[in-house]
CSV table of C-alpha atoms and ligand atoms in Angstrom, one decimal:
chain,number,residue,atom,x,y,z
A,1,MET,CA,-18.7,19.3,-27.6
A,2,LYS,CA,-20.0,20.1,-24.2
A,3,SER,CA,-17.5,19.8,-21.4
A,4,ILE,CA,-17.8,16.9,-18.9
A,5,GLN,CA,-19.0,18.4,-15.6
A,6,VAL,CA,-17.3,17.3,-12.4
A,7,GLY,CA,-18.5,17.6,-8.9
A,8,LEU,CA,-15.9,17.4,-6.1
A,9,LEU,CA,-16.8,16.1,-2.7
A,10,GLY,CA,-14.2,17.4,-0.4
A,11,ILE,CA,-11.6,20.1,-1.3
A,12,GLY,CA,-8.8,19.4,1.1
A,13,THR,CA,-5.3,18.3,0.1
A,14,VAL,CA,-6.2,16.2,-2.9
A,15,GLY,CA,-9.3,18.1,-3.9
A,16,SER,CA,-7.5,21.4,-4.2
A,17,GLY,CA,-4.7,19.8,-6.1
A,18,THR,CA,-7.2,18.3,-8.5
A,19,TYR,CA,-9.0,21.6,-9.0
A,20,ASN,CA,-5.7,23.5,-9.6
A,21,VAL,CA,-4.1,21.0,-12.0
A,22,LEU,CA,-7.3,20.7,-14.0
A,23,ARG,CA,-7.4,24.5,-14.4
A,24,ARG,CA,-3.7,24.9,-15.1
A,25,ASN,CA,-3.5,22.2,-17.7
A,26,GLN,CA,-7.0,22.4,-19.1
A,27,GLN,CA,-6.0,22.9,-22.7
A,28,GLU,CA,-3.6,20.0,-22.7
A,29,ILE,CA,-6.1,17.8,-20.9
A,30,GLN,CA,-8.9,18.7,-23.4
A,31,ARG,CA,-6.6,17.8,-26.3
A,32,ARG,CA,-6.1,14.4,-24.7
A,33,ALA,CA,-9.6,13.7,-23.5
A,34,GLY,CA,-11.3,14.9,-26.7
A,35,ARG,CA,-13.5,17.4,-24.7
A,36,GLY,CA,-13.2,19.8,-21.8
A,37,ILE,CA,-13.3,18.6,-18.2
A,38,GLU,CA,-14.6,21.2,-15.8
A,39,VAL,CA,-15.2,21.3,-12.0
A,40,THR,CA,-18.5,23.1,-11.8
A,41,MET,CA,-19.6,22.2,-8.3
A,42,VAL,CA,-17.8,21.6,-5.0
A,43,ALA,CA,-19.0,20.4,-1.6
A,44,ASP,CA,-17.0,20.9,1.5
A,45,LEU,CA,-17.8,21.3,5.2
A,46,ASP,CA,-15.9,24.6,5.2
A,47,VAL,CA,-17.7,26.5,2.5
A,48,ASP,CA,-15.7,29.7,3.0
A,49,ARG,CA,-12.4,28.0,2.6
A,50,ALA,CA,-13.7,26.1,-0.4
A,51,LYS,CA,-15.0,29.4,-2.0
A,52,ALA,CA,-11.6,30.9,-1.5
A,53,LEU,CA,-10.0,28.0,-3.4
A,54,VAL,CA,-12.1,28.0,-6.5
A,55,GLY,CA,-13.1,30.5,-9.2
A,56,PRO,CA,-16.4,32.4,-9.3
A,57,GLY,CA,-18.0,30.1,-11.8
A,58,VAL,CA,-18.0,27.1,-9.4
A,59,ALA,CA,-21.0,26.4,-7.2
A,60,VAL,CA,-19.9,25.7,-3.6
A,61,VAL,CA,-22.2,23.9,-1.1
A,62,ASN,CA,-21.7,22.2,2.2
A,63,ASP,CA,-24.1,19.4,1.4
A,64,ALA,CA,-22.4,16.7,-0.7
A,65,ARG,CA,-25.8,15.3,-1.7
A,66,ALA,CA,-26.6,18.5,-3.6
A,67,VAL,CA,-23.8,17.6,-5.9
A,68,ILE,CA,-25.0,14.1,-6.4
A,69,ALA,CA,-28.5,15.4,-7.1
A,70,ASN,CA,-27.4,17.9,-9.7
A,71,PRO,CA,-28.4,16.4,-13.1
A,72,ASP,CA,-25.7,18.3,-14.9
A,73,ILE,CA,-22.9,16.6,-13.0
A,74,ASP,CA,-21.4,13.7,-15.0
A,75,ILE,CA,-18.6,12.5,-12.6
A,76,VAL,CA,-18.6,12.7,-8.8
A,77,VAL,CA,-15.1,12.8,-7.3
A,78,GLU,CA,-15.0,11.6,-3.7
A,79,LEU,CA,-12.1,13.1,-1.8
A,80,ILE,CA,-13.4,13.1,1.7
A,81,GLY,CA,-11.9,9.8,2.9
A,82,GLY,CA,-12.8,7.2,5.5
A,83,TYR,CA,-15.5,4.5,5.5
A,84,GLY,CA,-18.4,6.5,6.9
A,85,ILE,CA,-20.1,9.3,4.9
A,86,ALA,CA,-17.8,8.6,2.0
A,87,LYS,CA,-19.3,5.1,1.5
A,88,ALA,CA,-22.9,6.4,1.6
A,89,LEU,CA,-22.1,9.2,-0.9
A,90,VAL,CA,-20.3,6.9,-3.3
A,91,LEU,CA,-23.2,4.4,-3.3
A,92,GLU,CA,-25.7,7.2,-3.7
A,93,ALA,CA,-23.7,8.7,-6.6
A,94,ILE,CA,-23.6,5.3,-8.3
A,95,GLU,CA,-27.4,4.9,-7.7
A,96,ALA,CA,-27.9,8.3,-9.3
A,97,GLY,CA,-26.1,7.1,-12.4
A,98,LYS,CA,-22.9,9.1,-11.9
A,99,HIS,CA,-19.4,7.8,-12.7
A,100,VAL,CA,-17.2,8.0,-9.6
A,101,VAL,CA,-13.6,8.8,-9.1
A,102,THR,CA,-12.1,8.2,-5.6
A,103,ALA,CA,-8.7,8.2,-3.9
A,104,ASN,CA,-10.1,6.4,-1.0
A,105,LYS,CA,-8.2,3.1,-0.5
A,106,ALA,CA,-9.7,2.4,2.9
A,107,LEU,CA,-13.2,2.5,1.5
A,108,LEU,CA,-12.5,0.3,-1.5
A,109,ALA,CA,-10.3,-2.2,0.3
A,110,VAL,CA,-13.1,-2.8,2.8
A,111,HIS,CA,-16.3,-2.2,0.8
A,112,GLY,CA,-15.0,-2.6,-2.8
A,113,THR,CA,-17.0,-5.7,-3.6
A,114,GLU,CA,-20.3,-3.9,-2.7
A,115,ILE,CA,-19.3,-0.7,-4.5
A,116,PHE,CA,-18.1,-2.4,-7.7
A,117,ALA,CA,-21.2,-4.6,-7.9
A,118,ALA,CA,-23.4,-1.6,-7.5
A,119,ALA,CA,-21.4,0.2,-10.3
A,120,HIS,CA,-21.7,-2.8,-12.6
A,121,ARG,CA,-25.5,-3.0,-12.1
A,122,LYS,CA,-25.9,0.7,-12.9
A,123,GLY,CA,-23.4,0.6,-15.8
A,124,VAL,CA,-21.2,3.3,-14.4
A,125,MET,CA,-17.4,3.5,-13.8
A,126,VAL,CA,-15.6,3.7,-10.5
A,127,ALA,CA,-12.0,4.7,-11.0
A,128,PHE,CA,-9.4,4.7,-8.3
A,129,GLU,CA,-5.9,5.2,-9.7
A,130,ALA,CA,-5.1,7.6,-6.8
A,131,ALA,CA,-5.9,5.1,-4.2
A,132,VAL,CA,-2.7,3.1,-4.6
A,133,ALA,CA,0.7,4.8,-4.6
A,134,GLY,CA,-0.6,8.3,-5.2
A,135,GLY,CA,0.9,9.6,-8.4
A,136,ILE,CA,2.3,6.3,-9.7
A,137,PRO,CA,0.0,4.9,-12.4
A,138,ILE,CA,0.2,1.4,-10.9
A,139,ILE,CA,-3.5,0.6,-11.3
A,140,LYS,CA,-3.3,1.4,-15.0
A,141,ALA,CA,-0.1,-0.7,-15.3
A,142,LEU,CA,-1.6,-3.7,-13.6
A,143,ARG,CA,-5.0,-3.5,-15.2
A,144,GLU,CA,-4.0,-2.6,-18.7
A,145,GLY,CA,-0.2,-2.5,-19.4
A,146,LEU,CA,0.4,-5.9,-18.0
A,147,THR,CA,-2.8,-7.5,-19.1
A,148,ALA,CA,-1.0,-10.2,-21.2
A,149,ASN,CA,0.7,-11.6,-18.1
A,150,ARG,CA,0.0,-14.2,-15.5
A,151,ILE,CA,1.1,-12.0,-12.6
A,152,GLN,CA,3.3,-13.9,-10.1
A,153,TRP,CA,3.8,-11.3,-7.5
A,154,VAL,CA,3.5,-7.6,-6.6
A,155,ALA,CA,5.6,-6.1,-3.8
A,156,GLY,CA,5.7,-2.4,-3.0
A,157,ILE,CA,6.7,0.4,-0.7
A,158,ILE,CA,3.3,1.9,-0.7
A,159,ASN,CA,3.3,4.0,2.4
A,160,GLY,CA,5.4,7.1,2.3
A,161,THR,CA,5.2,7.9,6.0
A,162,THR,CA,6.7,4.6,7.1
A,163,ASN,CA,9.3,4.7,4.4
A,164,PHE,CA,10.4,8.2,5.6
A,165,ILE,CA,10.6,6.9,9.2
A,166,LEU,CA,12.6,3.8,8.2
A,167,SER,CA,15.0,5.9,6.0
A,168,GLU,CA,15.6,8.3,8.9
A,169,MET,CA,16.1,5.5,11.4
A,170,ARG,CA,18.8,4.0,9.1
A,171,ASP,CA,20.5,7.2,8.1
A,172,LYS,CA,20.6,8.8,11.6
A,173,GLY,CA,20.5,5.7,13.8
A,174,LEU,CA,17.5,7.1,15.6
A,175,ASP,CA,14.7,5.2,17.3
A,176,PHE,CA,11.2,4.9,15.9
A,177,SER,CA,9.5,7.2,18.4
A,178,VAL,CA,12.0,10.0,17.7
A,179,VAL,CA,11.6,9.8,13.9
A,180,LEU,CA,7.8,9.6,14.2
A,181,GLN,CA,7.7,13.0,15.9
A,182,GLU,CA,9.9,14.4,13.2
A,183,ALA,CA,7.6,12.9,10.5
A,184,GLN,CA,4.6,14.6,12.2
A,185,ARG,CA,6.4,17.9,12.4
A,186,LEU,CA,7.2,17.7,8.7
A,187,GLY,CA,3.5,16.9,7.9
A,188,TYR,CA,4.2,13.4,6.5
A,189,ALA,CA,2.5,11.5,9.3
A,190,GLU,CA,-1.1,12.4,10.3
A,191,ALA,CA,-1.8,13.6,13.8
A,192,ASP,CA,-3.2,10.1,14.4
A,193,PRO,CA,-0.6,8.1,12.4
A,194,THR,CA,-2.0,4.7,13.4
A,195,PHE,CA,-3.1,3.5,9.9
A,196,ASP,CA,0.4,4.4,8.5
A,197,ILE,CA,2.7,3.0,11.2
A,198,GLU,CA,0.6,-0.1,11.9
A,199,GLY,CA,0.6,-1.1,8.2
A,200,VAL,CA,-3.1,-0.7,7.7
A,201,ASP,CA,-2.8,2.0,4.9
A,202,ALA,CA,-0.3,-0.2,3.1
A,203,ALA,CA,-2.6,-3.2,3.5
A,204,HIS,CA,-5.5,-1.3,2.0
A,205,LYS,CA,-3.4,-0.6,-1.1
A,206,ALA,CA,-2.0,-4.2,-1.2
A,207,THR,CA,-5.5,-5.5,-1.1
A,208,LEU,CA,-6.5,-3.5,-4.1
A,209,MET,CA,-3.5,-4.6,-6.0
A,210,SER,CA,-4.1,-8.3,-5.2
A,211,ALA,CA,-7.6,-8.1,-6.6
A,212,ILE,CA,-6.4,-6.5,-9.9
A,213,ALA,CA,-3.4,-8.8,-10.2
A,214,PHE,CA,-5.1,-12.1,-9.6
A,215,GLY,CA,-8.8,-11.6,-10.3
A,216,ILE,CA,-9.9,-12.1,-6.7
A,217,PRO,CA,-12.4,-10.0,-4.7
A,218,VAL,CA,-11.0,-7.3,-2.5
A,219,GLN,CA,-10.5,-9.0,0.9
A,220,PHE,CA,-8.8,-6.6,3.3
A,221,ASP,CA,-10.1,-8.8,6.2
A,222,LYS,CA,-7.8,-11.6,5.1
A,223,ALA,CA,-4.6,-9.5,4.8
A,224,TYR,CA,-1.8,-10.1,7.4
A,225,VAL,CA,-0.9,-6.6,8.7
A,226,GLU,CA,2.2,-5.8,10.8
A,227,GLY,CA,3.5,-2.3,11.1
A,228,ILE,CA,6.9,-0.8,12.0
A,229,THR,CA,6.3,0.1,15.6
A,230,ARG,CA,8.3,-2.7,17.1
A,231,LEU,CA,11.4,-2.3,14.9
A,232,GLY,CA,14.6,-1.3,16.7
A,233,ALA,CA,17.4,0.8,15.2
A,234,GLN,CA,19.6,-2.1,16.1
A,235,ASP,CA,17.9,-4.4,13.6
A,236,ILE,CA,18.2,-1.8,10.9
A,237,GLN,CA,21.9,-1.6,11.5
A,238,TYR,CA,22.4,-5.4,11.7
A,239,ALA,CA,20.4,-5.8,8.4
A,240,GLU,CA,22.7,-3.2,6.8
A,241,GLN,CA,25.8,-5.0,7.9
A,242,LEU,CA,24.4,-8.2,6.3
A,243,GLY,CA,23.7,-6.3,3.0
A,244,TYR,CA,20.0,-5.7,3.5
A,245,ARG,CA,17.7,-2.7,4.0
A,246,ILE,CA,14.5,-3.0,6.0
A,247,LYS,CA,11.4,-1.7,4.2
A,248,LEU,CA,7.7,-2.0,5.0
A,249,LEU,CA,6.5,-4.0,2.0
A,250,GLY,CA,2.9,-4.7,0.8
A,251,ILE,CA,3.1,-8.1,-0.9
A,252,ALA,CA,0.6,-10.1,-3.0
A,253,LYS,CA,2.0,-13.3,-4.2
A,254,ARG,CA,0.6,-16.2,-6.2
A,255,ARG,CA,1.2,-19.7,-4.8
A,256,SER,CA,-0.2,-23.0,-6.2
A,257,SER,CA,-2.4,-23.2,-3.1
A,258,GLY,CA,-3.6,-19.6,-3.1
A,259,ILE,CA,-2.6,-16.0,-2.7
A,260,GLU,CA,-0.3,-14.5,0.0
A,261,LEU,CA,-1.5,-11.1,1.0
A,262,ARG,CA,0.6,-9.5,3.6
A,263,VAL,CA,2.2,-6.3,4.9
A,264,HIS,CA,5.2,-6.3,7.2
A,265,PRO,CA,8.7,-5.0,7.6
A,266,SER,CA,11.0,-7.0,5.3
A,267,LEU,CA,14.7,-7.3,4.7
A,268,VAL,CA,15.4,-6.5,1.1
A,269,PRO,CA,18.8,-7.0,-0.5
A,270,ALA,CA,20.5,-3.5,-0.6
A,271,LYS,CA,21.4,-4.1,-4.2
A,272,ARG,CA,17.8,-4.1,-5.4
A,273,LEU,CA,16.6,-0.8,-6.8
A,274,ILE,CA,13.6,-0.9,-4.5
A,275,ALA,CA,15.8,-1.1,-1.4
A,276,ASN,CA,17.2,2.3,-2.3
A,277,VAL,CA,13.8,4.1,-2.4
A,278,GLU,CA,14.2,6.6,0.4
A,279,GLY,CA,12.2,9.2,2.2
A,280,ALA,CA,8.5,9.5,1.5
A,281,MET,CA,8.8,8.0,-2.0
A,282,ASN,CA,6.9,4.9,-3.1
A,283,ALA,CA,7.8,2.1,-5.5
A,284,VAL,CA,6.1,-1.0,-6.7
A,285,MET,CA,7.6,-4.1,-8.3
A,286,VAL,CA,5.4,-6.4,-10.4
A,287,HIS,CA,6.6,-9.7,-11.7
A,288,GLY,CA,4.7,-11.1,-14.7
A,289,ASP,CA,5.4,-14.4,-16.5
A,290,ALA,CA,6.0,-12.7,-19.9
A,291,VAL,CA,7.4,-9.4,-19.0
A,292,GLY,CA,9.6,-10.5,-16.0
A,293,THR,CA,10.1,-7.9,-13.2
A,294,THR,CA,9.1,-4.3,-13.7
A,295,LEU,CA,9.4,-1.4,-11.3
A,296,TYR,CA,7.3,1.8,-10.8
A,297,TYR,CA,8.6,4.7,-8.7
A,298,GLY,CA,7.3,8.1,-7.7
A,299,LYS,CA,5.5,10.2,-5.2
A,300,GLY,CA,2.9,8.2,-3.3
A,301,ALA,CA,1.1,11.2,-1.8
A,302,GLY,CA,0.8,15.0,-1.9
A,303,SER,CA,-1.7,17.4,-3.4
A,304,GLU,CA,-0.7,17.5,-7.0
A,305,PRO,CA,1.0,14.0,-7.4
A,306,THR,CA,-2.3,12.5,-6.2
A,307,ALA,CA,-4.3,14.9,-8.3
A,308,SER,CA,-2.3,13.7,-11.3
A,309,ALA,CA,-3.9,10.2,-10.8
A,310,VAL,CA,-7.4,11.6,-10.1
A,311,ILE,CA,-7.3,13.5,-13.3
A,312,ALA,CA,-6.0,10.5,-15.3
A,313,ASP,CA,-9.2,8.7,-14.1
A,314,LEU,CA,-11.3,11.7,-15.2
A,315,VAL,CA,-9.8,11.6,-18.7
A,316,ASP,CA,-10.3,7.8,-18.9
A,317,ILE,CA,-14.0,8.2,-18.0
A,318,THR,CA,-14.4,11.1,-20.4
A,319,ARG,CA,-13.0,9.0,-23.2
A,320,LEU,CA,-15.2,6.0,-22.4
A,321,HIS,CA,-18.3,7.9,-21.3
A,322,THR,CA,-20.2,7.2,-24.4
A,323,ALA,CA,-18.7,3.7,-25.1
A,324,ASP,CA,-20.8,0.6,-24.7
A,325,THR,CA,-20.4,-0.6,-21.1
A,326,ALA,CA,-19.0,-4.0,-22.3
A,327,GLN,CA,-16.2,-2.1,-24.1
A,328,ARG,CA,-14.9,-0.4,-20.9
A,329,VAL,CA,-11.9,-1.6,-18.9
A,330,PRO,CA,-13.3,-3.7,-16.0
A,331,HIS,CA,-13.0,-2.1,-12.6
A,332,LEU,CA,-10.8,-4.9,-11.2
A,333,ALA,CA,-9.1,-5.8,-14.5
A,334,PHE,CA,-10.9,-9.1,-14.9
A,335,GLN,CA,-14.5,-9.3,-16.2
A,336,PRO,CA,-16.9,-9.3,-13.2
A,337,ASP,CA,-18.1,-12.9,-14.0
A,338,ALA,CA,-14.4,-14.1,-14.2
A,339,ILE,CA,-13.5,-13.0,-10.7
A,340,SER,CA,-12.8,-16.0,-8.4
A,341,PHE,CA,-15.5,-15.5,-5.8
A,342,ASN,CA,-15.3,-19.1,-5.0
A,343,GLU,CA,-13.0,-19.2,-2.0
A,344,GLY,CA,-11.7,-22.7,-3.0
A,345,ASP,CA,-10.4,-21.4,-6.3
A,346,LEU,CA,-7.8,-18.9,-5.2
A,347,PRO,CA,-8.1,-18.4,-1.4
A,348,VAL,CA,-6.0,-15.8,0.5
A,349,LEU,CA,-3.7,-18.0,2.5
A,350,PRO,CA,-3.5,-17.7,6.3
A,351,MET,CA,-0.1,-16.4,7.5
A,352,SER,CA,0.8,-19.8,8.9
A,353,GLU,CA,1.0,-21.1,5.2
A,354,VAL,CA,3.1,-18.3,3.9
A,355,VAL,CA,6.5,-19.3,2.6
A,356,THR,CA,9.4,-16.9,3.1
A,357,SER,CA,12.9,-16.6,4.6
A,358,TYR,CA,13.7,-14.9,7.9
A,359,TYR,CA,16.1,-12.7,9.9
A,360,LEU,CA,16.2,-13.7,13.6
A,361,ARG,CA,17.9,-11.8,16.4
A,362,LEU,CA,18.3,-13.6,19.7
A,363,ARG,CA,19.7,-11.9,22.8
A,364,VAL,CA,21.5,-14.8,24.5
A,365,ALA,CA,23.8,-15.6,27.4
A,366,ASP,CA,27.3,-15.7,26.1
A,367,GLN,CA,28.0,-19.3,27.1
A,368,ALA,CA,29.3,-22.4,25.4
A,369,GLY,CA,26.7,-24.5,23.6
A,370,VAL,CA,24.1,-21.8,23.1
A,371,LEU,CA,24.6,-21.5,19.4
A,372,ALA,CA,24.6,-25.2,19.0
A,373,LYS,CA,21.2,-25.5,20.8
A,374,VAL,CA,19.6,-22.7,18.7
A,375,THR,CA,20.9,-24.1,15.4
A,376,GLY,CA,19.9,-27.6,16.5
A,377,ILE,CA,16.2,-26.5,17.0
A,378,LEU,CA,16.2,-24.9,13.6
A,379,ALA,CA,17.6,-28.1,12.1
A,380,ASP,CA,15.1,-30.2,13.9
A,381,ALA,CA,12.3,-28.0,12.5
A,382,GLY,CA,13.7,-28.6,8.9
A,383,ILE,CA,14.7,-24.9,8.6
A,384,SER,CA,17.9,-24.4,6.6
A,385,ILE,CA,20.3,-21.6,7.8
A,386,ASP,CA,21.7,-19.2,5.3
A,387,ALA,CA,24.1,-17.2,7.6
A,388,VAL,CA,24.8,-16.8,11.3
A,389,ILE,CA,26.6,-13.9,13.0
A,390,GLN,CA,27.5,-13.8,16.7
A,391,ARG,CA,28.3,-10.3,18.0
A,392,GLU,CA,31.2,-9.7,20.4
A,393,ALA,CA,29.6,-9.5,23.9
A,394,ASP,CA,31.4,-6.3,24.7
A,395,GLU,CA,30.0,-4.6,21.6
A,396,VAL,CA,26.5,-5.5,22.5
A,397,GLY,CA,26.4,-5.0,26.3
A,398,GLY,CA,29.5,-3.0,27.0
A,399,GLU,CA,32.8,-4.2,28.6
A,400,GLY,CA,32.5,-7.4,30.6
A,401,SER,CA,29.0,-8.1,29.2
A,402,THR,CA,27.8,-11.7,29.6
A,403,GLN,CA,25.1,-11.3,26.9
A,404,THR,CA,25.4,-11.1,23.2
A,405,ASP,CA,23.2,-11.0,20.0
A,406,LEU,CA,22.9,-14.0,17.7
A,407,ILE,CA,21.7,-13.0,14.2
A,408,ILE,CA,20.5,-15.8,11.9
A,409,LEU,CA,19.3,-15.6,8.3
A,410,THR,CA,17.4,-18.6,7.1
A,411,HIS,CA,16.4,-20.0,3.7
A,412,ASP,CA,12.7,-20.3,2.8
A,413,CYS,CA,10.4,-22.2,5.1
A,414,VAL,CA,6.7,-22.2,5.9
A,415,GLU,CA,5.7,-19.7,8.6
A,416,ALA,CA,4.1,-22.3,10.8
A,417,GLN,CA,7.5,-24.2,10.9
A,418,MET,CA,9.2,-21.0,12.0
A,419,ASP,CA,6.5,-20.2,14.6
A,420,ALA,CA,7.2,-23.6,16.2
A,421,ALA,CA,10.9,-23.2,16.1
A,422,ILE,CA,10.8,-19.7,17.6
A,423,ALA,CA,8.6,-21.1,20.5
A,424,HIS,CA,11.2,-23.8,21.2
A,425,MET,CA,14.1,-21.3,21.1
A,426,GLN,CA,12.3,-18.8,23.2
A,427,ALA,CA,11.9,-21.5,25.9
A,428,LEU,CA,15.7,-21.9,26.3
A,429,PRO,CA,16.9,-20.4,29.5
A,430,THR,CA,19.8,-18.9,27.7
A,431,VAL,CA,17.6,-16.9,25.4
A,432,LEU,CA,17.2,-13.8,27.5
A,433,THR,CA,14.6,-11.6,25.7
A,434,ALA,CA,11.8,-11.9,23.1
A,435,ILE,CA,13.2,-13.1,19.8
A,436,THR,CA,13.0,-10.6,16.9
A,437,ARG,CA,11.8,-12.1,13.7
A,438,ILE,CA,11.7,-10.1,10.5
A,439,ARG,CA,10.8,-11.7,7.2
A,440,LYS,CA,13.2,-11.5,4.2
A,441,GLU,CA,12.2,-11.0,0.6
A,442,GLU,CA,14.9,-11.5,-2.1
A,443,LEU,CA,12.6,-10.1,-4.8
A,444,ALA,CA,14.7,-11.8,-7.5
B,1,NDP,P1,-8.3,16.2,3.5
B,1,NDP,O1,-8.7,15.9,5.0
B,1,NDP,O2,-7.2,17.1,3.2
B,1,NDP,O3,-9.6,16.6,2.7
B,1,NDP,C1,-10.9,16.1,3.0
B,1,NDP,C2,-11.8,17.3,2.7
B,1,NDP,O4,-13.2,16.7,2.8
B,1,NDP,C3,-11.7,18.3,3.8
B,1,NDP,O5,-11.7,19.6,3.2
B,1,NDP,C4,-13.0,18.1,4.6
B,1,NDP,O6,-13.5,19.3,5.2
B,1,NDP,C5,-14.0,17.6,3.6
B,1,NDP,N1,-15.1,16.9,4.1
B,1,NDP,C6,-15.2,16.1,5.2
B,1,NDP,N2,-16.4,15.6,5.4
B,1,NDP,C7,-17.1,16.1,4.4
B,1,NDP,C8,-18.5,16.0,4.0
B,1,NDP,N3,-19.4,15.3,4.6
B,1,NDP,N4,-18.9,16.7,2.9
B,1,NDP,C9,-18.1,17.4,2.2
B,1,NDP,N5,-16.8,17.6,2.5
B,1,NDP,C10,-16.3,16.9,3.6
B,1,NDP,O7,-8.0,14.8,2.9
B,1,NDP,P2,-7.0,14.4,1.7
B,1,NDP,O8,-7.3,15.3,0.6
B,1,NDP,O9,-5.7,14.3,2.2
B,1,NDP,O10,-7.6,12.9,1.3
B,1,NDP,C11,-8.7,12.7,0.6
B,1,NDP,C12,-8.7,11.2,0.1
B,1,NDP,O11,-7.6,11.0,-0.7
B,1,NDP,C13,-8.6,10.2,1.3
B,1,NDP,O12,-9.4,9.1,1.0
B,1,NDP,C14,-7.2,9.9,1.3
B,1,NDP,O13,-6.9,8.6,1.9
B,1,NDP,C15,-6.8,9.9,-0.1
B,1,NDP,N6,-5.4,10.1,-0.5
B,1,NDP,C16,-4.8,11.2,0.1
B,1,NDP,C17,-3.5,11.4,-0.3
B,1,NDP,C18,-2.7,12.6,0.2
B,1,NDP,O14,-1.6,12.8,-0.2
B,1,NDP,N7,-3.3,13.4,1.0
B,1,NDP,C19,-2.8,10.5,-1.2
B,1,NDP,C20,-3.6,9.4,-1.7
B,1,NDP,C21,-4.9,9.2,-1.3
B,1,NDP,P3,-13.0,19.8,6.6
B,1,NDP,O15,-11.5,19.9,6.6
B,1,NDP,O16,-13.7,21.0,6.9
B,1,NDP,O17,-13.4,18.7,7.6
B,2,HSE,N1,-0.6,8.2,4.4
B,2,HSE,C1,-0.3,7.8,3.1
B,2,HSE,C2,1.3,7.6,3.0
B,2,HSE,C3,-0.8,8.8,2.1
B,2,HSE,O1,2.0,7.9,4.0
B,2,HSE,O2,1.7,7.1,2.0
B,2,HSE,C4,-0.9,8.3,0.8
B,2,HSE,O3,-1.9,7.3,0.6
């Protein structure tokens, strides 16, 4: 049978990995897919570099539209990135009747509804395993492996750059800015690392997982996004002393009133496996009503790990290429007409309605009655305290210090309750600096 012909748009880190792994493992892949899968055309802005990366049989152009226009190309793989030209090219490829594979989480988290609707109309597949957690087959697990379950929550370390930074801050007691420079030197963080460190990249991925887990549209604009830039080495150490690690988690959780969709630093019990995921590695936990809690671990980025996911999509499409469109696995796991587009059905909840527990650190005057006032405010707000630690003033501010740190762990409460309590505590004259609040996830 004739090979499936693939056109690559962009042959950078992931594109070159895809080309190399497809070539290296072509026989194994063909035995699995049932027919050959061949990259026959590549578009990249740097044609000379692209030509040096591929074999002589591959046509290299600098105009991505020439790939889309080629009638012999069955699958277009978009590996350019971003929301600009990538969006136009993906929509044009769909319009031209091509199946699309992309690793572009930013594009799908923001424009997924439009893209999947266009693909549904044209009867083509849009596959995006590489868009979440790189080499970990989490999309496949959520969409197919766990299809029997009513999924309760998904929580993951889905940004390698920030996990590397947090691991280094904990291991070496260094501050954020120092480790960020190290991450850039090692090539983990981009020259402009904003999307990683501000939690945006993780929120793109969490948004995609929320859609597949709960049958809701992709709604990045409703996600709560908080990065790691304000975390101090001090809080990482205090958390450690209390038996927790701080991780940047992407969380999608079902509540009776709707879906929580949020990314923020979280205290996670050190005894959980996910708390021990270090460096640039990724891990995702999924809790389904039938299966219980499951955990998926691996490399979330890099040339060949990400290519592994791109090629898995190519194989899936190759196998289903000739199948009736109704027999294909839906893009977002749920049949398109079964997705809750009606906001009232399963809304993404505002952060004020999220329920979680908290770590609070207050820099206070070391005076009689301060602890009682603070705990009194929490009690008045109906917030139950799990643990309180008051540091020795000397340890915090040096010998003779008149200030100390008060660290409080709470039980679950609604975020709005905590916002109000923090505002009250902050107004106390004995609370000397801005209160640090980090959410806590038991992931039990
Ligand atoms: P790179 O920047 O390494 O590669 C992108 C390539 O696209 C470059 O070679 C670039 O050329 C080329 N390009 C840019 N504009 C055009 C255009 N108009 N037409 C044709 N080619 C173009 O990116 P990555 O490979 O790292 O990322 C690709 C996608 O994969 C992104 O969506 C990213 O988020 C996603 N991803 C990346 C992972 C990783 O580990 N890197 C992991 C998971 C997902 P030039 O360099 O000359 O500008
Ligand atoms: N910037 C991302 C990360 C790359 O650090 O995880 C993979 O999506």
